[in-house]
Amino acid sequence: MTAHQSHSSSHRAGVPGVRELSHTDAWTRLRSMVVGRIAFTLDGRLELFPVNYLVDHGTILFRTGVGSKLAASMERLAAVFEVDGYEAESGEAWSVVARGHLEPVLDTAGIVEASALPLFPWQAGEKAFFVRVVPEDVTGRQFPVAAPETWVTPFTGMRRASEE
Amino acid sequence: MTAHQSHSSSHRAGVPGVRELSHTDAWTRLRSMVVGRIAFTLDGRLELFPVNYLVDHGTILFRTGVGSKLAASMERLAAVFEVDGYEAESGEAWSVVARGHLEPVLDTAGIVEASALPLFPWQAGEKAFFVRVVPEDVTGRQFPVAAPETWVTPFTGMRRASEE
């Protein structure tokens, strides 16, 4: 393990207020969302896209057209998929990360099955292909965020004169 | 240019309904958001995180603790930053991608200046460092999405019997 990998681990654990999600909870949240972001490196170029997805047979399934996502899937490239959300009630945010590799859905049975799923491309247009992220590792964490009123707005940092 | 890069280009242009955003519009949207996602590869491991950010001096500035984001910034690694949104009125979504490299804010003047900005970590806890994505390329696109009622919900795909 290199120093950087050690840094990477400390990033995820031991930070005050950060809770690791259970495996079950991470999957539940993964199933609860509609849009996530996928990253992979194709021909030395790092790509990062939002995709409309669906959890299917333990994989993250999405539609795509001819392009880098399809090309990356044909090469079974490593990919990371992330979804996050904010819970106003608890003032907490969460993020789930699935690491694995891309695979195209090429067999006729798989395409027929995938076509029957309620899965639509976020981006309209021809998206004739199905691609999966086959996750080897799914982790999640939940954490309190800075009070919403301190978030970035055009007026953040200003105080009302009468309160001073 | 390889076949894959050619695929990548065709992904972004010529797709029905997809409009490239102007440079100015892409930056305006980048400035309008609070949370984006950043991807980079550190020691062969692809990382993908949500971050609370602020556009500052033409860079994407965020806070971080000791971890992979800081380590990546010390190495000036290549990074991709993405923000997206959905406009209910127009039924369109958009995505802006900034490509560049990471840099830590190390000089005292820079740290003092950054500390005065209304920027808070999304994740609470100690986030003593400032890191920038210095973009070399910022692009954006807007596109119609499948009708919201066809999006993935527990009832998507079901029809009311009385309507059939």
XYZ file of C-alpha atoms in Angstrom:
328
model
C 0.000 0.000 0.000
C 1.369 3.380 -0.984
C 1.141 6.568 1.007
C -1.593 7.740 -1.301
C -3.690 4.665 -0.820
C -3.312 5.124 2.870
C -4.544 8.707 2.457
C -7.433 7.423 0.452
C -8.488 5.092 3.220
C -8.248 7.746 5.899
C -10.451 9.952 3.774
C -13.301 7.502 4.178
C -13.044 6.567 7.780
C -12.318 8.303 11.029
C -13.664 11.683 9.914
C -15.960 13.173 12.573
C -19.627 12.788 11.693
C -19.034 10.490 8.737
C -20.824 7.161 8.978
C -20.198 4.254 6.683
C -23.437 2.880 5.282
C -24.123 -0.810 5.565
C -23.907 -2.856 2.387
C -27.693 -3.251 2.412
C -28.294 0.448 2.955
C -25.855 1.382 0.195
C -27.734 -0.849 -2.256
C -31.098 0.488 -1.095
C -29.955 4.026 -1.850
C -28.485 2.949 -5.162
C -31.887 1.525 -6.076
C -33.675 4.659 -4.886
C -32.143 7.091 -7.363
C -32.650 7.798 -11.062
C -29.594 9.774 -12.142
C -25.995 9.052 -11.212
C -22.568 9.855 -12.637
C -20.148 7.445 -14.214
C -16.418 7.893 -14.693
C -13.936 5.831 -16.679
C -10.759 6.316 -18.667
C -10.872 5.515 -22.368
C -7.722 5.876 -24.439
C -6.122 7.924 -21.689
C -9.024 10.365 -21.545
C -10.983 10.572 -18.292
C -14.722 10.709 -18.950
C -17.462 11.740 -16.529
C -21.140 11.621 -17.470
C -24.531 11.810 -15.803
C -26.684 8.792 -16.679
C -30.222 7.682 -15.996
C -29.871 4.209 -14.571
C -31.630 1.284 -12.997
C -30.319 -1.422 -10.702
C -30.893 -4.740 -12.468
C -29.595 -8.147 -11.373
C -27.057 -6.506 -9.088
C -25.686 -4.284 -11.848
C -26.172 -0.648 -12.803
C -27.896 -0.654 -16.167
C -28.205 2.308 -18.505
C -28.891 3.065 -22.140
C -26.447 4.735 -24.440
C -25.828 5.528 -28.071
C -22.680 5.022 -30.096
C -19.972 6.825 -28.152
C -17.389 6.546 -25.458
C -19.626 4.724 -22.959
C -20.372 1.990 -25.466
C -16.733 1.811 -26.572
C -15.589 1.570 -22.951
C -18.076 -1.222 -22.294
C -16.779 -3.227 -25.259
C -13.349 -3.100 -23.637
C -14.756 -4.005 -20.189
C -13.015 -0.960 -18.776
C -12.927 -0.178 -15.086
C -15.572 2.338 -14.070
C -16.788 4.117 -10.971
C -20.428 5.023 -10.532
C -21.643 7.493 -7.917
C -24.999 8.684 -6.635
C -25.636 11.136 -3.844
C -28.503 12.814 -2.101
C -29.378 15.279 0.588
C -31.928 14.686 3.323
C -33.367 18.011 4.412
C -34.949 16.497 7.537
C -31.686 15.262 9.010
C -29.457 17.858 7.394
C -27.335 14.996 6.169
C -26.038 14.103 2.774
C -24.955 10.713 1.508
C -22.941 9.292 -1.337
C -22.766 5.756 -2.654
C -19.898 4.643 -4.899
C -19.917 1.449 -6.962
C -16.592 0.317 -8.384
C -16.421 -2.269 -11.085
C -16.202 -2.598 -14.810
C -18.373 -1.879 -17.818
C -20.034 -4.545 -19.913
C -22.250 -4.220 -22.944
C -25.505 -6.172 -23.123
C -24.966 -8.047 -26.373
C -26.945 -11.258 -26.198
C -30.420 -11.175 -27.663
C -32.074 -12.457 -24.510
C -30.354 -9.803 -22.454
C -31.376 -7.038 -24.832
C -34.978 -8.212 -24.905
C -35.033 -8.390 -21.124
C -33.392 -4.993 -20.687
C -35.750 -3.405 -23.224
C -38.697 -4.429 -21.065
C -37.349 -2.537 -18.074
C -38.687 0.905 -17.238
C -35.405 2.505 -18.200
C -35.208 5.640 -20.305
C -32.186 7.630 -21.379
C -31.824 10.892 -19.541
C -30.739 12.433 -22.785
C -33.292 11.993 -25.534
C -32.127 10.753 -28.898
C -31.071 7.389 -30.168
C -29.796 5.255 -27.318
C -30.042 1.816 -28.794
C -27.533 0.054 -26.564
C -27.582 -1.208 -23.024
C -24.500 -1.062 -20.878
C -23.955 -2.313 -17.344
C -21.592 -1.371 -14.588
C -20.847 -4.703 -12.935
C -19.869 -3.632 -9.427
C -17.160 -5.412 -7.524
C -17.421 -3.090 -4.537
C -20.273 -0.874 -3.324
C -19.692 1.499 -0.432
C -21.599 4.418 0.987
C -21.277 7.059 3.609
C -23.570 9.582 5.219
C -22.438 12.816 6.772
C -23.801 16.022 8.232
C -23.435 19.025 5.963
C -22.714 22.594 6.910
C -25.984 24.265 7.914
C -27.934 24.968 4.732
C -28.027 28.705 5.497
C -24.235 28.751 5.333
C -24.194 27.216 1.896
C -23.072 29.169 -1.085
C -25.667 31.718 -2.174
C -25.201 35.216 -3.535
C -25.763 36.448 0.012
C -23.766 33.911 1.970
C -21.288 35.637 4.194
C -23.427 38.725 4.547
C -25.114 39.354 7.874
C -28.177 41.365 8.481
C -27.066 44.677 9.962
C -29.813 44.632 12.566
C -28.518 41.371 13.984
C -25.020 42.633 14.608
C -7.188 10.294 -33.527
C -8.283 6.806 -32.638
C -11.627 5.237 -33.390
C -12.578 5.705 -29.768
C -11.807 9.393 -29.764
C -13.848 9.715 -32.885
C -16.698 7.952 -31.059
C -16.267 10.322 -28.174
C -16.667 13.319 -30.437
C -19.749 11.965 -32.130
C -21.259 11.390 -28.719
C -21.259 15.112 -28.065
C -22.405 16.458 -31.358
C -24.969 15.589 -33.940
C -27.318 13.846 -31.511
C -30.910 14.983 -32.080
C -32.054 17.495 -29.485
C -28.613 17.988 -27.956
C -27.400 21.577 -27.988
C -23.885 22.620 -27.160
C -23.869 25.443 -24.622
C -21.861 28.547 -25.383
C -18.673 29.055 -23.407
C -20.332 31.901 -21.499
C -23.450 29.863 -20.734
C -21.377 26.893 -19.559
C -19.512 29.125 -17.104
C -22.744 30.746 -15.941
C -24.159 27.337 -15.092
C -20.923 26.297 -13.448
C -21.199 29.363 -11.231
C -24.860 28.681 -10.481
C -24.401 25.353 -8.719
C -23.166 24.336 -5.286
C -22.386 20.628 -5.562
C -20.576 18.915 -8.419
C -18.613 15.708 -8.906
C -14.919 15.367 -9.469
C -13.070 12.416 -10.962
C -9.341 11.700 -11.153
C -7.013 8.736 -11.122
C -4.560 8.486 -8.241
C -2.107 5.595 -8.143
C -4.138 3.739 -10.727
C -7.347 4.049 -8.732
C -10.202 6.007 -10.275
C -11.848 8.286 -7.714
C -15.220 9.996 -7.987
C -16.508 12.359 -5.288
C -19.231 14.912 -4.791
C -17.835 18.267 -3.660
C -19.243 21.592 -2.588
C -17.470 24.110 -4.773
C -17.236 27.714 -5.809
C -15.945 29.260 -9.014
C -13.043 31.530 -8.070
C -10.665 33.289 -10.467
C -11.692 30.984 -13.283
C -11.025 27.859 -11.233
C -13.227 25.415 -9.336
C -12.324 25.783 -5.684
C -13.247 23.374 -2.905
C -12.173 22.441 0.581
C -10.825 19.075 1.543
C -9.122 17.247 4.358
C -6.099 14.994 4.200
C -6.965 12.355 1.634
C -6.908 11.432 -2.014
C -8.135 14.816 -3.279
C -5.323 16.630 -1.519
C -2.763 14.029 -2.596
C -3.953 14.283 -6.197
C -3.669 18.069 -6.073
C -0.075 17.871 -4.849
C 0.703 15.850 -7.962
C -1.202 18.267 -10.221
C -3.164 15.303 -11.565
C -5.613 15.571 -14.416
C -9.199 15.852 -13.239
C -12.673 16.176 -14.675
C -15.374 18.117 -12.889
C -19.051 17.843 -13.784
C -22.257 19.599 -12.740
C -25.711 18.990 -14.079
C -29.238 20.177 -13.569
C -32.796 19.694 -14.700
C -35.131 22.488 -15.701
C -38.701 21.420 -15.030
C -40.167 24.270 -17.080
C -38.444 23.311 -20.302
C -38.213 19.592 -19.556
C -34.530 19.847 -20.371
C -31.451 18.780 -18.521
C -27.936 20.102 -18.894
C -24.444 19.050 -18.003
C -21.245 21.075 -17.869
C -17.849 19.375 -17.843
C -14.595 21.111 -16.917
C -11.362 19.315 -17.792
C -8.095 20.352 -16.297
C -5.778 19.549 -13.480
C -5.771 19.806 -9.712
C -3.692 22.288 -7.759
C -3.434 22.838 -4.033
C -3.658 26.351 -2.626
C -0.377 26.520 -0.708
C 0.689 30.135 -0.569
C -0.344 32.071 2.502
C -1.997 34.862 0.524
C -4.003 32.317 -1.453
C -5.143 30.514 1.685
C -6.152 33.752 3.392
C -8.064 34.826 0.305
C -9.766 31.436 -0.111
C -10.680 31.326 3.580
C -12.645 34.556 3.172
C -14.842 33.027 0.451
C -18.301 31.741 1.318
C -17.215 28.164 0.727
C -18.062 25.356 3.088
C -17.323 21.679 2.816
C -20.329 19.608 1.913
C -19.110 17.021 4.314
C -18.646 18.380 7.823
C -15.407 17.628 9.627
C -11.942 18.990 9.295
C -11.330 20.276 5.797
C -8.345 22.479 6.309
C -7.066 22.549 2.741
C -8.133 24.318 -0.414
C -7.819 22.640 -3.770
C -8.571 23.982 -7.234
C -9.471 22.391 -10.497
C -7.724 24.606 -13.034
C -9.805 24.036 -16.150
C -8.239 23.897 -19.563
C -11.539 23.168 -21.285
C -15.128 23.842 -20.233
C -17.989 22.489 -22.327
C -21.679 22.076 -21.757
C -24.720 20.653 -23.408
C -28.441 20.836 -22.895
C -30.886 18.193 -23.996
C -34.525 17.228 -23.683
C -35.176 14.347 -21.325
C -37.739 11.627 -21.620
C -41.056 12.920 -20.270
C -40.820 13.003 -16.463
C -43.798 10.681 -16.129
C -41.865 8.021 -17.996
C -38.951 8.216 -15.602
C -38.145 5.379 -13.308
C -40.557 5.154 -10.398
C -41.967 2.135 -8.630
C -44.988 2.458 -10.909
C -43.309 3.228 -14.184
C -44.445 0.848 -16.854
C -47.754 0.206 -15.167
C -50.874 1.541 -16.792
C -54.153 2.275 -15.152
C -56.546 -0.480 -16.116
C -59.371 1.947 -16.850
C -57.289 3.658 -19.512
C -56.614 0.540 -21.490
